PDB file of C-alpha atoms and ligand atoms in Angstrom:
ATOM      1  CA  MET A   1      -5.690 -24.756  -0.102  1.00  0.00           C
ATOM      2  CA  LYS A   2      -7.564 -21.967  -1.906  1.00  0.00           C
ATOM      3  CA  LYS A   3      -5.775 -20.473  -4.934  1.00  0.00           C
ATOM      4  CA  MET A   4      -8.057 -17.440  -5.108  1.00  0.00           C
ATOM      5  CA  ILE A   5      -9.425 -14.976  -2.521  1.00  0.00           C
ATOM      6  CA  THR A   6     -12.599 -12.917  -2.851  1.00  0.00           C
ATOM      7  CA  TYR A   7     -12.941  -9.345  -1.628  1.00  0.00           C
ATOM      8  CA  PRO A   8     -15.393 -10.286   1.180  1.00  0.00           C
ATOM      9  CA  GLU A   9     -12.921 -12.970   2.339  1.00  0.00           C
ATOM     10  CA  ALA A  10     -10.081 -10.411   2.292  1.00  0.00           C
ATOM     11  CA  ARG A  11     -12.187  -7.960   4.324  1.00  0.00           C
ATOM     12  CA  GLU A  12     -12.871 -10.685   6.848  1.00  0.00           C
ATOM     13  CA  LEU A  13      -9.128 -11.285   7.339  1.00  0.00           C
ATOM     14  CA  PHE A  14      -8.552  -7.505   7.444  1.00  0.00           C
ATOM     15  CA  ASP A  15     -11.115  -7.132  10.254  1.00  0.00           C
ATOM     16  CA  LYS A  16      -9.806 -10.212  12.095  1.00  0.00           C
ATOM     17  CA  TYR A  17      -6.086  -9.275  12.144  1.00  0.00           C
ATOM     18  CA  LEU A  18      -5.821  -5.487  11.840  1.00  0.00           C
ATOM     19  CA  GLN A  19      -7.365  -3.307  14.544  1.00  0.00           C
ATOM     20  CA  THR A  20      -4.996  -0.328  14.776  1.00  0.00           C
ATOM     21  CA  ASP A  21      -6.828   2.622  13.252  1.00  0.00           C
ATOM     22  CA  TYR A  22      -3.992   4.220  11.261  1.00  0.00           C
ATOM     23  CA  LEU A  23      -2.921   0.826   9.892  1.00  0.00           C
ATOM     24  CA  ARG A  24      -6.470   0.127   8.714  1.00  0.00           C
ATOM     25  CA  LYS A  25      -6.628   3.546   7.038  1.00  0.00           C
ATOM     26  CA  HIS A  26      -3.198   3.078   5.440  1.00  0.00           C
ATOM     27  CA  SER A  27      -4.226  -0.359   4.148  1.00  0.00           C
ATOM     28  CA  ARG A  28      -7.491   0.961   2.664  1.00  0.00           C
ATOM     29  CA  GLU A  29      -5.611   3.880   1.095  1.00  0.00           C
ATOM     30  CA  THR A  30      -3.136   1.444  -0.453  1.00  0.00           C
ATOM     31  CA  GLU A  31      -6.045  -0.695  -1.680  1.00  0.00           C
ATOM     32  CA  VAL A  32      -7.841   2.121  -3.490  1.00  0.00           C
ATOM     33  CA  ILE A  33      -4.592   3.394  -5.027  1.00  0.00           C
ATOM     34  CA  MET A  34      -3.781  -0.139  -6.274  1.00  0.00           C
ATOM     35  CA  ARG A  35      -7.278  -0.430  -7.762  1.00  0.00           C
ATOM     36  CA  ALA A  36      -6.870   2.919  -9.554  1.00  0.00           C
ATOM     37  CA  LEU A  37      -3.422   1.969 -10.871  1.00  0.00           C
ATOM     38  CA  ALA A  38      -4.692  -1.429 -12.031  1.00  0.00           C
ATOM     39  CA  LYS A  39      -7.459   0.391 -13.895  1.00  0.00           C
ATOM     40  CA  ALA A  40      -4.970   2.809 -15.465  1.00  0.00           C
ATOM     41  CA  THR A  41      -2.616  -0.010 -16.551  1.00  0.00           C
ATOM     42  CA  GLY A  42      -5.176  -2.649 -17.532  1.00  0.00           C
ATOM     43  CA  ALA A  43      -4.333  -4.996 -14.656  1.00  0.00           C
ATOM     44  CA  ASP A  44      -6.735  -6.952 -12.389  1.00  0.00           C
ATOM     45  CA  GLU A  45      -8.343  -4.289 -10.147  1.00  0.00           C
ATOM     46  CA  GLU A  46      -9.766  -6.728  -7.600  1.00  0.00           C
ATOM     47  CA  PHE A  47      -6.533  -8.685  -7.172  1.00  0.00           C
ATOM     48  CA  TRP A  48      -4.319  -5.592  -6.988  1.00  0.00           C
ATOM     49  CA  GLY A  49      -6.796  -4.021  -4.546  1.00  0.00           C
ATOM     50  CA  ILE A  50      -6.700  -7.067  -2.273  1.00  0.00           C
ATOM     51  CA  CYS A  51      -2.869  -7.089  -2.344  1.00  0.00           C
ATOM     52  CA  GLY A  52      -2.993  -3.470  -1.171  1.00  0.00           C
ATOM     53  CA  LEU A  53      -5.567  -4.172   1.547  1.00  0.00           C
ATOM     54  CA  LEU A  54      -3.624  -7.115   2.991  1.00  0.00           C
ATOM     55  CA  HIS A  55       0.012  -6.010   2.525  1.00  0.00           C
ATOM     56  CA  ASP A  56       0.452  -5.011   6.204  1.00  0.00           C
ATOM     57  CA  LEU A  57      -1.899  -7.621   7.686  1.00  0.00           C
ATOM     58  CA  ASP A  58       0.690  -8.833  10.208  1.00  0.00           C
ATOM     59  CA  LEU A  59       1.639  -5.524  11.808  1.00  0.00           C
ATOM     60  CA  ASP A  60      -0.646  -5.750  14.832  1.00  0.00           C
ATOM     61  CA  ALA A  61       0.353  -9.373  15.429  1.00  0.00           C
ATOM     62  CA  LEU A  62       4.074  -8.559  15.153  1.00  0.00           C
ATOM     63  CA  ASN A  63       3.789  -5.779  17.681  1.00  0.00           C
ATOM     64  CA  GLY A  64       6.883  -3.965  16.462  1.00  0.00           C
ATOM     65  CA  ASP A  65       9.022  -7.013  15.620  1.00  0.00           C
ATOM     66  CA  LEU A  66       9.486  -5.854  12.012  1.00  0.00           C
ATOM     67  CA  GLU A  67      12.112  -8.443  11.105  1.00  0.00           C
ATOM     68  CA  ARG A  68       9.296 -10.848  10.279  1.00  0.00           C
ATOM     69  CA  HIS A  69       7.117  -8.254   8.545  1.00  0.00           C
ATOM     70  CA  GLY A  70       5.632  -9.667   5.351  1.00  0.00           C
ATOM     71  CA  ARG A  71       6.588 -13.242   6.152  1.00  0.00           C
ATOM     72  CA  ARG A  72       4.103 -13.334   9.038  1.00  0.00           C
ATOM     73  CA  THR A  73       1.357 -12.109   6.686  1.00  0.00           C
ATOM     74  CA  VAL A  74       2.098 -14.977   4.308  1.00  0.00           C
ATOM     75  CA  GLU A  75       1.947 -17.419   7.239  1.00  0.00           C
ATOM     76  CA  ILE A  76      -1.401 -15.932   8.335  1.00  0.00           C
ATOM     77  CA  LEU A  77      -2.813 -16.334   4.824  1.00  0.00           C
ATOM     78  CA  LYS A  78      -1.600 -19.955   4.685  1.00  0.00           C
ATOM     79  CA  GLU A  79      -3.040 -20.629   8.160  1.00  0.00           C
ATOM     80  CA  ASN A  80      -6.374 -19.401   6.803  1.00  0.00           C
ATOM     81  CA  GLY A  81      -6.218 -21.825   3.896  1.00  0.00           C
ATOM     82  CA  TYR A  82      -4.837 -19.688   1.081  1.00  0.00           C
ATOM     83  CA  ASP A  83      -2.042 -20.525  -1.340  1.00  0.00           C
ATOM     84  CA  ILE A  84      -1.627 -17.581  -3.730  1.00  0.00           C
ATOM     85  CA  PRO A  85       2.057 -17.353  -4.718  1.00  0.00           C
ATOM     86  CA  GLU A  86       1.657 -14.152  -6.775  1.00  0.00           C
ATOM     87  CA  MET A  87       0.144 -12.348  -3.781  1.00  0.00           C
ATOM     88  CA  PHE A  88       2.641 -13.816  -1.324  1.00  0.00           C
ATOM     89  CA  SER A  89       5.507 -12.658  -3.501  1.00  0.00           C
ATOM     90  CA  ALA A  90       4.091  -9.122  -3.786  1.00  0.00           C
ATOM     91  CA  ILE A  91       3.589  -8.869  -0.015  1.00  0.00           C
ATOM     92  CA  LEU A  92       7.126 -10.136   0.639  1.00  0.00           C
ATOM     93  CA  ALA A  93       8.623  -7.783  -1.977  1.00  0.00           C
ATOM     94  CA  HIS A  94       7.197  -4.612  -0.383  1.00  0.00           C
ATOM     95  CA  VAL A  95       9.621  -5.034   2.539  1.00  0.00           C
ATOM     96  CA  GLU A  96      12.636  -5.016   0.207  1.00  0.00           C
ATOM     97  CA  GLY A  97      15.585  -3.432   1.994  1.00  0.00           C
ATOM     98  CA  MET A  98      14.060  -3.817   5.452  1.00  0.00           C
ATOM     99  CA  GLU A  99      16.032  -5.639   8.148  1.00  0.00           C
ATOM    100  CA  GLY A 100      15.593  -9.407   7.906  1.00  0.00           C
ATOM    101  CA  SER A 101      14.274  -9.267   4.332  1.00  0.00           C
ATOM    102  CA  ASP A 102      16.131 -10.628   1.313  1.00  0.00           C
ATOM    103  CA  PHE A 103      13.161 -10.302  -1.036  1.00  0.00           C
ATOM    104  CA  ARG A 104      13.384  -8.118  -4.121  1.00  0.00           C
ATOM    105  CA  ARG A 105      10.710  -6.507  -6.257  1.00  0.00           C
ATOM    106  CA  LYS A 106      10.611  -8.370  -9.571  1.00  0.00           C
ATOM    107  CA  ASN A 107       7.449  -7.531 -11.547  1.00  0.00           C
ATOM    108  CA  ASP A 108       5.031  -4.638 -12.125  1.00  0.00           C
ATOM    109  CA  LEU A 109       2.659  -5.661  -9.319  1.00  0.00           C
ATOM    110  CA  GLU A 110       5.551  -5.822  -6.824  1.00  0.00           C
ATOM    111  CA  TYR A 111       7.124  -2.501  -7.862  1.00  0.00           C
ATOM    112  CA  ILE A 112       3.761  -0.763  -7.906  1.00  0.00           C
ATOM    113  CA  LEU A 113       2.600  -2.119  -4.513  1.00  0.00           C
ATOM    114  CA  ALA A 114       5.817  -0.925  -2.868  1.00  0.00           C
ATOM    115  CA  GLY A 115       5.328   2.537  -4.374  1.00  0.00           C
ATOM    116  CA  ALA A 116       1.604   2.761  -3.653  1.00  0.00           C
ATOM    117  CA  GLU A 117       2.037   1.975   0.016  1.00  0.00           C
ATOM    118  CA  ASN A 118       4.773   4.636   0.281  1.00  0.00           C
ATOM    119  CA  ILE A 119       2.849   7.401  -1.493  1.00  0.00           C
ATOM    120  CA  THR A 120       0.042   7.120   1.087  1.00  0.00           C
ATOM    121  CA  GLY A 121       2.534   8.288   3.734  1.00  0.00           C
ATOM    122  CA  LEU A 122       3.668  11.291   1.685  1.00  0.00           C
ATOM    123  CA  ILE A 123       0.129  12.434   0.885  1.00  0.00           C
ATOM    124  CA  SER A 124      -1.072  11.909   4.481  1.00  0.00           C
ATOM    125  CA  ALA A 125       1.894  13.823   5.900  1.00  0.00           C
ATOM    126  CA  TYR A 126       1.125  16.719   3.557  1.00  0.00           C
ATOM    127  CA  VAL A 127      -2.615  16.738   4.335  1.00  0.00           C
ATOM    128  CA  ILE A 128      -1.900  16.942   8.086  1.00  0.00           C
ATOM    129  CA  LEU A 129       0.115  20.118   7.450  1.00  0.00           C
ATOM    130  CA  ARG A 130      -2.811  21.874   5.777  1.00  0.00           C
ATOM    131  CA  PRO A 131      -4.934  24.209   7.940  1.00  0.00           C
ATOM    132  CA  ASP A 132      -8.145  22.321   7.068  1.00  0.00           C
ATOM    133  CA  LYS A 133      -6.439  18.900   7.222  1.00  0.00           C
ATOM    134  CA  LYS A 134      -8.527  17.967   4.206  1.00  0.00           C
ATOM    135  CA  ILE A 135      -7.459  16.140   1.058  1.00  0.00           C
ATOM    136  CA  GLU A 136     -10.154  17.987  -0.934  1.00  0.00           C
ATOM    137  CA  GLY A 137      -7.990  20.855  -2.249  1.00  0.00           C
ATOM    138  CA  VAL A 138      -4.675  19.001  -2.472  1.00  0.00           C
ATOM    139  CA  LYS A 139      -2.811  19.704  -5.719  1.00  0.00           C
ATOM    140  CA  VAL A 140      -0.347  17.381  -7.457  1.00  0.00           C
ATOM    141  CA  LYS A 141       2.313  20.097  -7.617  1.00  0.00           C
ATOM    142  CA  SER A 142       2.231  20.582  -3.857  1.00  0.00           C
ATOM    143  CA  VAL A 143       2.794  16.884  -3.185  1.00  0.00           C
ATOM    144  CA  LEU A 144       5.465  16.779  -5.890  1.00  0.00           C
ATOM    145  CA  LYS A 145       7.274  19.628  -4.122  1.00  0.00           C
ATOM    146  CA  LYS A 146       7.224  17.631  -0.861  1.00  0.00           C
ATOM    147  CA  PHE A 147       8.405  14.551  -2.789  1.00  0.00           C
ATOM    148  CA  LYS A 148      11.480  16.547  -3.829  1.00  0.00           C
ATOM    149  CA  SER A 149      12.256  17.582  -0.218  1.00  0.00           C
ATOM    150  CA  PRO A 150      13.852  14.465   1.280  1.00  0.00           C
ATOM    151  CA  ALA A 151      13.647  15.864   4.834  1.00  0.00           C
ATOM    152  CA  PHE A 152       9.849  15.920   4.575  1.00  0.00           C
ATOM    153  CA  ALA A 153       8.315  12.610   5.698  1.00  0.00           C
ATOM    154  CA  ALA A 154      11.828  11.168   5.498  1.00  0.00           C
ATOM    155  CA  LYS A 155      10.669   7.567   6.051  1.00  0.00           C
ATOM    156  CA  VAL A 156       8.748   7.618   2.767  1.00  0.00           C
ATOM    157  CA  ASN A 157      10.819   5.697   0.193  1.00  0.00           C
ATOM    158  CA  ARG A 158      11.010   8.040  -2.815  1.00  0.00           C
ATOM    159  CA  ASP A 159      12.882   5.525  -4.931  1.00  0.00           C
ATOM    160  CA  PHE A 160      10.057   3.012  -4.528  1.00  0.00           C
ATOM    161  CA  ILE A 161       7.561   5.664  -5.627  1.00  0.00           C
ATOM    162  CA  ARG A 162       9.656   6.627  -8.644  1.00  0.00           C
ATOM    163  CA  ASP A 163      10.126   2.962  -9.602  1.00  0.00           C
ATOM    164  CA  ALA A 164       6.379   2.345  -9.251  1.00  0.00           C
ATOM    165  CA  ALA A 165       5.511   5.216 -11.589  1.00  0.00           C
ATOM    166  CA  GLU A 166       8.002   3.863 -14.097  1.00  0.00           C
ATOM    167  CA  HIS A 167       6.550   0.335 -13.910  1.00  0.00           C
ATOM    168  CA  ALA A 168       3.072   1.787 -14.325  1.00  0.00           C
ATOM    169  CA  GLY A 169       4.316   3.505 -17.480  1.00  0.00           C
ATOM    170  CA  MET A 170       3.472   6.984 -16.239  1.00  0.00           C
ATOM    171  CA  GLU A 171       5.119  10.235 -15.183  1.00  0.00           C
ATOM    172  CA  LEU A 172       5.582  10.807 -11.460  1.00  0.00           C
ATOM    173  CA  ARG A 173       3.009  13.631 -11.483  1.00  0.00           C
ATOM    174  CA  GLU A 174       0.375  11.324 -13.068  1.00  0.00           C
ATOM    175  CA  PHE A 175       1.147   8.639 -10.457  1.00  0.00           C
ATOM    176  CA  ILE A 176       0.755  11.223  -7.683  1.00  0.00           C
ATOM    177  CA  GLY A 177      -2.470  12.547  -9.252  1.00  0.00           C
ATOM    178  CA  ILE A 178      -4.042   9.086  -9.448  1.00  0.00           C
ATOM    179  CA  SER A 179      -3.005   8.404  -5.833  1.00  0.00           C
ATOM    180  CA  ILE A 180      -4.493  11.673  -4.521  1.00  0.00           C
ATOM    181  CA  ASP A 181      -7.766  11.047  -6.393  1.00  0.00           C
ATOM    182  CA  ALA A 182      -7.964   7.494  -5.050  1.00  0.00           C
ATOM    183  CA  MET A 183      -7.431   8.614  -1.433  1.00  0.00           C
ATOM    184  CA  ARG A 184      -9.901  11.445  -1.947  1.00  0.00           C
ATOM    185  CA  SER A 185     -12.541   8.857  -2.992  1.00  0.00           C
ATOM    186  CA  ILE A 186     -12.503   7.497   0.600  1.00  0.00           C
ATOM    187  CA  SER A 187     -11.847  10.802   2.369  1.00  0.00           C
ATOM    188  CA  ASP A 188     -14.666  10.318   4.890  1.00  0.00           C
ATOM    189  CA  GLU A 189     -13.468   6.842   5.809  1.00  0.00           C
ATOM    190  CA  ILE A 190      -9.858   7.954   6.325  1.00  0.00           C
ATOM    191  CA  GLY A 191     -10.841  11.174   8.078  1.00  0.00           C
ATOM    192  CA  MET A 192      -9.289  13.605   5.568  1.00  0.00           C
TER     193      MET A 192
HETATM  194 FE1  LIG B 201       2.311  -0.514   4.319  1.00  0.00          FE
END
């Protein structure tokens, strides 16, 4: 079993298992945010990026059966010859609180992944509201205002975002700023 995974290998799995357009965009958004947060906190950019890219790898295969979400991704990675406990644990931890999951976030990578994947939903929901539907002019204070309105994009887990900022050792507005910049860096790819 392989204890490490390279970025090209991760992209290969990404292309093999995830076809749904919005899931691919969400996974790439989570990847670039994780890379930016790793850079800001001195963590391993490549590894954190790959955790972000692959965190929802099983969603097409599960076809809505979310009770096995996360666990099926770990099975897929094992079926493809990987044994990377730190990544498995992070992928399992991002479904904390979901039905069928008894995993808990335990370390910085796990808290930050759960927050990064949630902030993509908040930023995307805000961008769609804008007349130009572009991320170009998005300001941190606008997203922060939406963060504070629980009825807006209600499925976005604000606690996970707050916890992630804390584990990254930064203020919420800095966490949001880094996330917006990261998504903006792939704006063409994600159609924003
Ligand atoms: Fe996700």
